[in-house]
Short mmCIF file of C-alpha atoms and ligand atoms in Angstrom, two decimals:
data_model
loop_
_atom_site.label_atom_id
_atom_site.label_comp_id
_atom_site.label_asym_id
_atom_site.label_seq_id
_atom_site.Cartn_x
_atom_site.Cartn_y
_atom_site.Cartn_z
CA MET A 358 5.73 3.87 8.10
CA GLU A 359 2.56 1.58 6.26
CA ILE A 360 -0.73 2.64 7.07
CA LYS A 361 -3.09 -0.06 6.68
CA THR A 362 -6.87 1.04 6.02
CA LEU A 363 -8.24 -1.98 6.40
CA GLU A 364 -7.69 -5.72 6.73
CA PHE A 365 -9.41 -8.81 6.71
CA LYS A 366 -8.64 -11.55 9.19
CA ASP A 367 -9.95 -13.58 11.64
CA GLU A 368 -13.11 -13.83 9.03
CA LYS A 369 -13.79 -10.32 9.97
CA LEU A 370 -12.56 -7.10 8.01
CA TYR A 371 -10.77 -4.79 10.61
CA LEU A 372 -11.43 -0.73 9.31
CA ILE A 373 -9.40 2.36 10.61
CA ASP A 374 -12.50 4.07 12.17
CA GLN A 375 -11.64 7.45 9.91
CA ARG A 376 -14.38 9.34 12.17
CA LYS A 377 -12.39 9.21 14.96
CA LEU A 378 -9.01 10.54 13.45
CA PRO A 379 -6.96 12.18 14.28
CA ASN A 380 -7.96 12.31 17.67
CA SER A 381 -8.25 8.89 18.15
CA PHE A 382 -7.08 5.78 16.44
CA GLU A 383 -9.78 3.26 16.62
CA ILE A 384 -10.73 0.11 15.00
CA PHE A 385 -14.37 -0.50 13.66
CA VAL A 386 -14.75 -4.31 13.36
CA CYS A 387 -16.83 -5.67 10.35
CA GLU A 388 -18.50 -8.96 11.47
CA ASN A 389 -20.96 -9.11 9.05
CA TYR A 390 -22.10 -7.32 5.65
CA THR A 391 -24.49 -5.00 7.33
CA ASP A 392 -21.64 -3.99 9.63
CA VAL A 393 -19.75 -2.88 5.99
CA ASP A 394 -23.15 -1.31 4.49
CA PHE A 395 -22.83 0.96 7.73
CA ALA A 396 -19.31 1.59 7.70
CA ILE A 397 -19.33 2.61 4.09
CA LYS A 398 -22.74 4.83 4.68
CA ASP A 399 -21.11 6.36 7.80
CA MET A 400 -17.37 7.01 6.38
CA VAL A 401 -15.88 4.74 8.76
CA VAL A 402 -13.88 3.94 5.50
CA ARG A 403 -14.11 6.27 3.04
CA GLY A 404 -12.32 6.71 -0.50
CA ALA A 405 -12.87 5.05 -3.90
CA PRO A 406 -10.62 2.84 -3.68
CA ALA A 407 -11.00 2.05 0.13
CA ILE A 408 -15.03 1.43 -0.14
CA GLY A 409 -14.45 -0.81 -3.21
CA ALA A 410 -12.38 -3.33 -1.82
CA SER A 411 -14.14 -2.92 1.73
CA GLY A 412 -17.24 -3.60 -0.41
CA ALA A 413 -15.63 -6.67 -2.02
CA TYR A 414 -14.80 -7.81 1.50
CA GLY A 415 -18.57 -6.95 2.66
CA VAL A 416 -19.33 -9.62 -0.31
CA VAL A 417 -17.17 -11.99 1.65
CA LEU A 418 -18.96 -11.43 4.77
CA GLY A 419 -22.24 -11.76 3.59
CA ALA A 420 -20.97 -15.53 2.12
CA LYS A 421 -19.65 -16.19 5.56
CA GLU A 422 -23.21 -15.77 6.82
CA TYR A 423 -25.39 -17.63 4.01
CA LYS A 424 -22.53 -20.18 3.20
CA HIS A 425 -24.87 -22.66 5.40
CA LEU A 426 -27.64 -22.40 2.94
CA ASP A 427 -28.62 -24.70 -0.09
CA LYS A 428 -27.15 -23.55 -3.34
CA LYS A 429 -30.41 -22.14 -4.48
CA ASP A 430 -31.28 -19.98 -1.53
CA PHE A 431 -27.37 -19.02 -1.19
CA LEU A 432 -27.30 -17.59 -4.54
CA GLU A 433 -30.43 -15.53 -3.63
CA LYS A 434 -29.00 -14.11 -0.50
CA MET A 435 -25.76 -13.18 -1.97
CA LYS A 436 -27.93 -11.11 -4.95
CA GLU A 437 -29.41 -8.98 -1.79
CA VAL A 438 -26.12 -8.71 -0.58
CA SER A 439 -25.07 -7.36 -3.36
CA ASN A 440 -27.77 -4.93 -3.74
CA THR A 441 -27.46 -3.50 -0.31
CA LEU A 442 -23.78 -3.08 -0.44
CA ASN A 443 -24.41 -1.47 -4.10
CA LYS A 444 -26.49 1.40 -2.78
CA SER A 445 -24.17 2.38 0.23
CA ARG A 446 -22.69 5.13 -1.47
CA PRO A 447 -23.68 5.70 -5.50
CA THR A 448 -20.71 7.98 -6.41
CA ALA A 449 -17.23 6.24 -6.04
CA VAL A 450 -17.63 3.62 -9.33
CA ASN A 451 -14.81 1.49 -7.60
CA LEU A 452 -17.80 0.34 -5.14
CA MET A 453 -19.67 -1.22 -7.78
CA TRP A 454 -16.43 -2.30 -9.40
CA GLY A 455 -15.16 -4.36 -6.40
CA ILE A 456 -18.83 -5.79 -6.01
CA LYS A 457 -18.89 -6.82 -9.58
CA ARG A 458 -15.34 -8.49 -9.71
CA MET A 459 -17.20 -10.88 -6.42
CA GLU A 460 -20.03 -11.41 -8.62
CA ASN A 461 -17.83 -12.76 -11.42
CA ILE A 462 -16.68 -14.82 -8.58
CA ILE A 463 -20.22 -16.20 -7.96
CA GLU A 464 -20.83 -16.55 -11.67
CA GLU A 465 -17.49 -18.59 -12.55
CA ASN A 466 -17.76 -21.05 -9.45
CA LYS A 467 -21.62 -21.65 -9.10
CA GLU A 468 -21.14 -25.13 -9.58
CA LEU A 469 -19.44 -25.48 -6.03
CA SER A 470 -20.78 -25.81 -2.62
CA PRO A 471 -21.41 -22.36 -0.71
CA VAL A 472 -18.61 -23.29 1.85
CA GLU A 473 -16.28 -23.74 -1.46
CA ILE A 474 -17.58 -20.26 -3.13
CA TYR A 475 -16.99 -18.56 0.27
CA GLU A 476 -13.44 -19.62 -0.17
CA LYS A 477 -12.91 -18.16 -3.38
CA LEU A 478 -14.68 -14.90 -2.64
CA LYS A 479 -11.78 -14.62 0.36
CA GLU A 480 -9.20 -14.96 -1.96
CA GLU A 481 -10.57 -12.46 -4.68
CA GLY A 482 -10.94 -9.95 -1.75
CA ASN A 483 -7.44 -10.54 -0.68
CA ASN A 484 -6.33 -10.26 -4.36
CA ILE A 485 -8.21 -6.72 -4.70
CA ALA A 486 -6.51 -5.39 -1.71
CA LYS A 487 -3.02 -6.78 -2.67
CA GLU A 488 -3.34 -5.24 -6.24
CA ASP A 489 -4.35 -1.86 -5.02
CA VAL A 490 -1.22 -1.48 -3.08
CA LYS A 491 0.77 -2.01 -6.10
CA ILE A 492 -1.56 -0.07 -8.20
CA ASN A 493 -0.97 3.29 -6.19
CA LYS A 494 3.26 2.50 -5.86
CA ALA A 495 2.85 2.28 -9.70
CA MET A 496 0.68 5.55 -9.63
CA GLY A 497 2.59 7.37 -7.47
CA GLU A 498 5.92 6.30 -10.05
CA TYR A 499 4.06 8.14 -12.95
CA GLY A 500 3.13 10.62 -11.23
CA ASN A 501 6.40 11.53 -9.56
CA THR A 502 7.65 12.32 -13.15
CA LEU A 503 5.38 15.43 -13.25
CA VAL A 504 6.69 16.92 -10.07
CA PRO A 505 9.92 19.28 -10.59
CA GLU A 506 12.73 18.73 -7.86
CA LYS A 507 11.68 21.51 -5.48
CA ALA A 508 7.89 21.98 -6.04
CA THR A 509 4.95 23.31 -3.56
CA ILE A 510 1.95 21.10 -4.18
CA LEU A 511 -1.71 21.42 -3.46
CA THR A 512 -3.96 18.77 -2.56
CA HIS A 513 -7.60 18.56 -1.61
CA CYS A 514 -9.65 16.11 0.34
CA ASN A 515 -7.85 12.99 1.26
CA ALA A 516 -6.51 10.85 -1.18
CA GLY A 517 -3.92 8.89 0.77
CA ALA A 518 -3.44 5.47 2.13
CA LEU A 519 -6.37 6.17 4.08
CA ALA A 520 -8.25 6.44 0.99
CA THR A 521 -6.83 2.90 -0.22
CA VAL A 522 -6.10 0.05 1.33
CA GLU A 523 -2.25 1.29 1.42
CA TYR A 524 0.06 4.51 -0.02
CA GLY A 525 -2.93 6.79 -1.83
CA THR A 526 -3.77 8.09 -5.05
CA ALA A 527 -2.56 11.71 -5.17
CA LEU A 528 -1.11 11.09 -1.87
CA GLY A 529 0.87 8.07 -3.66
CA VAL A 530 2.08 10.56 -5.66
CA ILE A 531 3.52 13.03 -2.95
CA ARG A 532 4.70 9.63 -1.25
CA SER A 533 7.04 8.73 -4.41
CA ALA A 534 8.05 12.75 -4.61
CA PHE A 535 8.77 12.79 -1.08
CA TYR A 536 10.82 9.45 -0.71
CA SER A 537 12.61 9.97 -3.99
CA GLY A 538 14.18 12.82 -2.21
CA LYS A 539 12.52 15.96 -4.33
CA ASP A 540 12.25 19.34 -2.19
CA ILE A 541 8.45 19.39 -2.10
CA PHE A 542 6.07 21.24 0.29
CA VAL A 543 2.26 20.87 0.50
CA TYR A 544 -0.72 22.79 1.32
CA VAL A 545 -3.65 20.98 2.25
CA ASP A 546 -6.99 22.02 2.04
CA GLU A 547 -9.04 21.29 5.06
CA THR A 548 -12.20 20.46 2.75
CA ARG A 549 -15.26 21.58 4.40
CA PRO A 550 -17.81 20.38 5.54
CA ARG A 551 -16.58 16.67 6.48
CA LEU A 552 -12.61 18.03 6.74
CA GLN A 553 -10.79 14.84 5.26
CA GLY A 554 -7.77 17.47 4.53
CA ALA A 555 -7.71 18.94 8.16
CA LYS A 556 -8.34 15.68 9.21
CA LEU A 557 -6.76 12.69 7.34
CA THR A 558 -4.62 14.34 4.94
CA SER A 559 -2.68 16.24 8.05
CA TRP A 560 -2.71 13.25 9.83
CA GLU A 561 -0.71 11.16 7.41
CA LEU A 562 1.55 14.02 6.22
CA VAL A 563 2.54 15.12 9.48
CA LYS A 564 3.66 11.42 10.50
CA GLU A 565 5.72 11.04 7.58
CA ASN A 566 7.23 14.41 8.70
CA ILE A 567 6.70 15.65 4.72
CA PRO A 568 6.40 19.32 4.88
CA CYS A 569 3.15 21.02 4.60
CA LYS A 570 0.57 23.30 5.92
CA LEU A 571 -3.14 23.42 6.53
CA ILE A 572 -5.05 25.99 4.58
CA SER A 573 -8.97 26.65 4.78
CA ASP A 574 -10.37 26.07 1.12
CA SER A 575 -10.84 29.38 0.40
CA VAL A 576 -7.13 30.51 0.90
CA ALA A 577 -6.39 28.26 -2.47
CA ALA A 578 -7.30 30.36 -5.04
CA THR A 579 -5.19 33.30 -3.48
CA LEU A 580 -2.07 30.82 -3.33
CA ILE A 581 -2.39 29.83 -6.85
CA ARG A 582 -2.79 33.39 -8.22
CA ASP A 583 -0.05 34.47 -6.49
CA GLY A 584 2.31 31.93 -7.98
CA LYS A 585 2.42 29.62 -4.33
CA ILE A 586 1.60 26.43 -6.10
CA ASP A 587 3.19 24.51 -8.45
CA LEU A 588 1.16 21.81 -9.13
CA ILE A 589 -2.17 20.56 -7.86
CA VAL A 590 -2.83 16.49 -7.70
CA VAL A 591 -6.50 15.39 -6.17
CA GLY A 592 -8.11 11.94 -6.39
CA ALA A 593 -10.89 10.91 -8.27
CA ASP A 594 -14.16 8.80 -7.65
CA ARG A 595 -15.74 8.13 -10.89
CA ILE A 596 -14.01 9.65 -14.45
CA ALA A 597 -15.92 9.46 -17.40
CA THR A 598 -14.56 8.33 -20.40
CA ASN A 599 -14.11 12.12 -21.84
CA GLY A 600 -11.94 12.71 -18.82
CA ASP A 601 -14.75 14.32 -16.75
CA THR A 602 -13.95 13.62 -13.05
CA ALA A 603 -16.42 13.36 -9.86
CA ASN A 604 -14.02 14.08 -6.94
CA LYS A 605 -14.72 15.58 -3.47
CA ILE A 606 -16.79 18.86 -3.58
CA GLY A 607 -14.33 22.08 -4.36
CA THR A 608 -12.52 20.58 -6.72
CA PHE A 609 -14.62 22.02 -9.81
CA MET A 610 -13.90 24.98 -8.43
CA LEU A 611 -10.08 24.42 -7.55
CA SER A 612 -9.73 23.79 -10.96
CA VAL A 613 -10.99 26.85 -12.84
CA VAL A 614 -8.42 28.74 -10.92
CA ALA A 615 -5.65 26.67 -11.76
CA LYS A 616 -6.68 26.84 -15.16
CA THR A 617 -7.10 30.66 -15.12
CA TYR A 618 -3.33 30.93 -13.90
CA ASN A 619 -2.49 28.02 -15.73
CA ILE A 620 -0.80 25.77 -13.09
CA PRO A 621 -0.91 22.08 -14.14
CA PHE A 622 -3.87 19.90 -12.50
CA TYR A 623 -3.84 16.34 -11.95
CA ILE A 624 -5.90 13.58 -11.35
CA ALA A 625 -4.42 10.55 -9.65
CA ALA A 626 -6.58 7.62 -9.91
CA PRO A 627 -6.51 3.77 -11.06
CA ILE A 628 -8.33 2.45 -14.25
CA SER A 629 -11.19 0.96 -11.69
CA THR A 630 -11.83 4.52 -11.06
CA ILE A 631 -12.72 4.91 -15.01
CA ASP A 632 -16.39 4.18 -15.70
CA PHE A 633 -16.06 3.10 -19.20
CA ASN A 634 -20.29 2.64 -19.54
CA ILE A 635 -20.22 6.73 -19.22
CA GLU A 636 -19.37 8.95 -21.71
CA THR A 637 -19.48 12.23 -19.85
CA GLY A 638 -19.89 13.69 -16.43
CA LYS A 639 -23.31 14.56 -16.92
CA GLU A 640 -24.38 11.26 -16.14
CA ILE A 641 -22.52 10.86 -12.82
CA VAL A 642 -24.63 10.53 -9.83
CA ILE A 643 -23.56 13.01 -6.97
CA GLU A 644 -24.42 12.01 -3.70
CA GLU A 645 -26.08 14.47 -1.00
CA ARG A 646 -25.12 13.70 2.74
CA ASP A 647 -27.09 15.31 5.35
CA ASP A 648 -27.53 19.04 6.55
CA GLU A 649 -26.14 18.26 9.68
CA GLU A 650 -22.59 17.95 8.14
CA VAL A 651 -22.96 21.66 7.21
CA THR A 652 -24.83 22.78 9.77
CA HIS A 653 -22.46 21.06 12.78
CA ILE A 654 -18.83 20.84 13.78
CA GLN A 655 -18.25 17.80 15.50
CA GLY A 656 -21.51 17.15 16.73
CA VAL A 657 -21.70 21.30 17.76
CA ARG A 658 -24.11 23.31 15.57
CA ILE A 659 -22.81 26.25 14.05
CA ALA A 660 -25.69 27.35 12.07
CA PRO A 661 -29.41 28.37 13.39
CA GLU A 662 -31.61 25.60 13.74
CA GLU A 663 -33.86 27.28 11.24
CA ILE A 664 -31.58 27.04 8.26
CA GLU A 665 -31.35 23.95 6.13
CA ALA A 666 -28.11 22.98 4.11
CA TYR A 667 -27.41 22.03 0.44
CA ASN A 668 -24.96 19.09 0.69
CA PRO A 669 -23.37 17.77 -2.43
CA ALA A 670 -20.68 15.47 -1.41
CA PHE A 671 -18.87 15.44 -4.85
CA ASP A 672 -18.56 17.55 -7.77
CA VAL A 673 -17.54 17.36 -11.76
CA THR A 674 -14.42 18.94 -12.84
CA PRO A 675 -14.65 18.85 -16.96
CA ASN A 676 -11.53 17.62 -18.56
CA GLU A 677 -10.60 20.90 -20.11
CA ASN A 678 -9.72 21.95 -16.48
CA ILE A 679 -7.51 18.76 -16.16
CA THR A 680 -4.02 18.34 -17.15
CA ALA A 681 -3.55 15.10 -17.21
CA ILE A 682 -5.15 11.89 -15.11
CA ILE A 683 -2.15 9.61 -13.86
CA THR A 684 -3.24 6.10 -13.27
CA GLU A 685 -1.00 2.61 -12.77
CA LYS A 686 -0.54 2.32 -16.15
CA GLY A 687 0.92 5.53 -17.16
CA ILE A 688 -0.06 8.88 -17.54
CA ILE A 689 -3.03 9.68 -19.54
CA ASN A 690 -2.88 13.37 -21.62
CA PRO A 691 -5.33 14.83 -23.79
CA PRO A 692 -7.41 14.10 -26.20
CA PHE A 693 -8.99 12.24 -23.16
CA LYS A 694 -11.45 10.13 -24.93
CA GLU A 695 -9.08 8.75 -27.41
CA ASN A 696 -6.46 8.07 -24.77
CA ILE A 697 -8.64 6.25 -22.07
CA LEU A 698 -10.49 4.25 -24.47
CA LYS A 699 -7.25 2.17 -25.45
CA LEU A 700 -7.19 1.39 -21.51
CA ARG A 701 -10.49 -0.62 -21.97
CA SER A 702 -9.47 -3.74 -21.28
C1 LIG B 887 -8.55 8.15 -3.47
S1 LIG B 887 -10.18 8.12 -3.71
C2 LIG B 887 -10.42 9.42 -2.30
C3 LIG B 887 -11.65 10.42 -2.87
O1 LIG B 887 -12.69 10.01 -2.30
C4 LIG B 887 -13.01 10.79 -1.57
O2 LIG B 887 -14.59 11.01 -1.41
P1 LIG B 887 -15.04 10.40 0.60
O3 LIG B 887 -14.37 11.07 1.33
O4 LIG B 887 -16.30 11.31 0.51
O5 LIG B 887 -15.00 8.79 0.31
C5 LIG B 887 -12.42 12.10 -2.04
O6 LIG B 887 -13.45 12.80 -3.21
C6 LIG B 887 -11.13 11.76 -2.60
O7 LIG B 887 -10.89 12.58 -3.76
#
């Protein structure tokens, strides 16, 4: 069962509207790059690789809109398009990585006409999407080597097919273990406040009959303490060259408990999530989102009007809490800095 999170066809970008899952399956259609900017900001589409591919297709839609201009005006407008999309969400480096790949295409083909550049950009957007699926399946296979024949796995947020073009990163490891015949069981953190675990990971796993249970975030520590969890695997939004990793808020806390009880704690992420320009997690910008995400659930107020909320969307797990980083090129073990820098192409 394939979940195609996004698809570019008929000169439009089609996105599963993840704000509506699991109660309704709806498609959000992006006709222009500002639609993509909105879709990323409002988390119609979310998850580092998925917003990387969507941002790239946003550049394609910008080129569609401006390809009638003369070259000079076209190139100027395309800079505006990249700048707008780059600012849609600050933490997941895949967004900037996807847009940079499109900027490189424009630079490499700047002698061509705007219409010809548009065609090249469409090709590159499709390359990014196709590559992502292959990357996730390769990552899943490497990650599966770390999963015992019988294992109870805990995961946080959604690092599944819905966070990528298809198949997922952390859930890609879980899928690979399940489809290879291993006897696995998954505990799914609901993941306050946006509830990606409850709404999205649960939806993915039950659709494929992967044995699982949903827990509130605060249950995880007791399960870990009581020896009920064999390993933890989560996604990532930005990895520093020393291995410090930004991921959904609550990940850091999980890593502390995992370390305390000596449970393997894995990050599953493509190489495109590594930011080779930063040395430590201290340099990662953490997105802060609206108070309403904390004070409301499904639009219903759950806290008094007088109270404000603090709503960081991510936190940073220090590399010393991470057992290994699973990538499409293999498993990165400590010393992370030495082994990550070897991957810089
Ligand atoms: C495979 S990357 C998934 C990563 O992205 C999620 O954040 P968000 O839902 O806010 O885009 C979360 O950090 C996941 O681990």
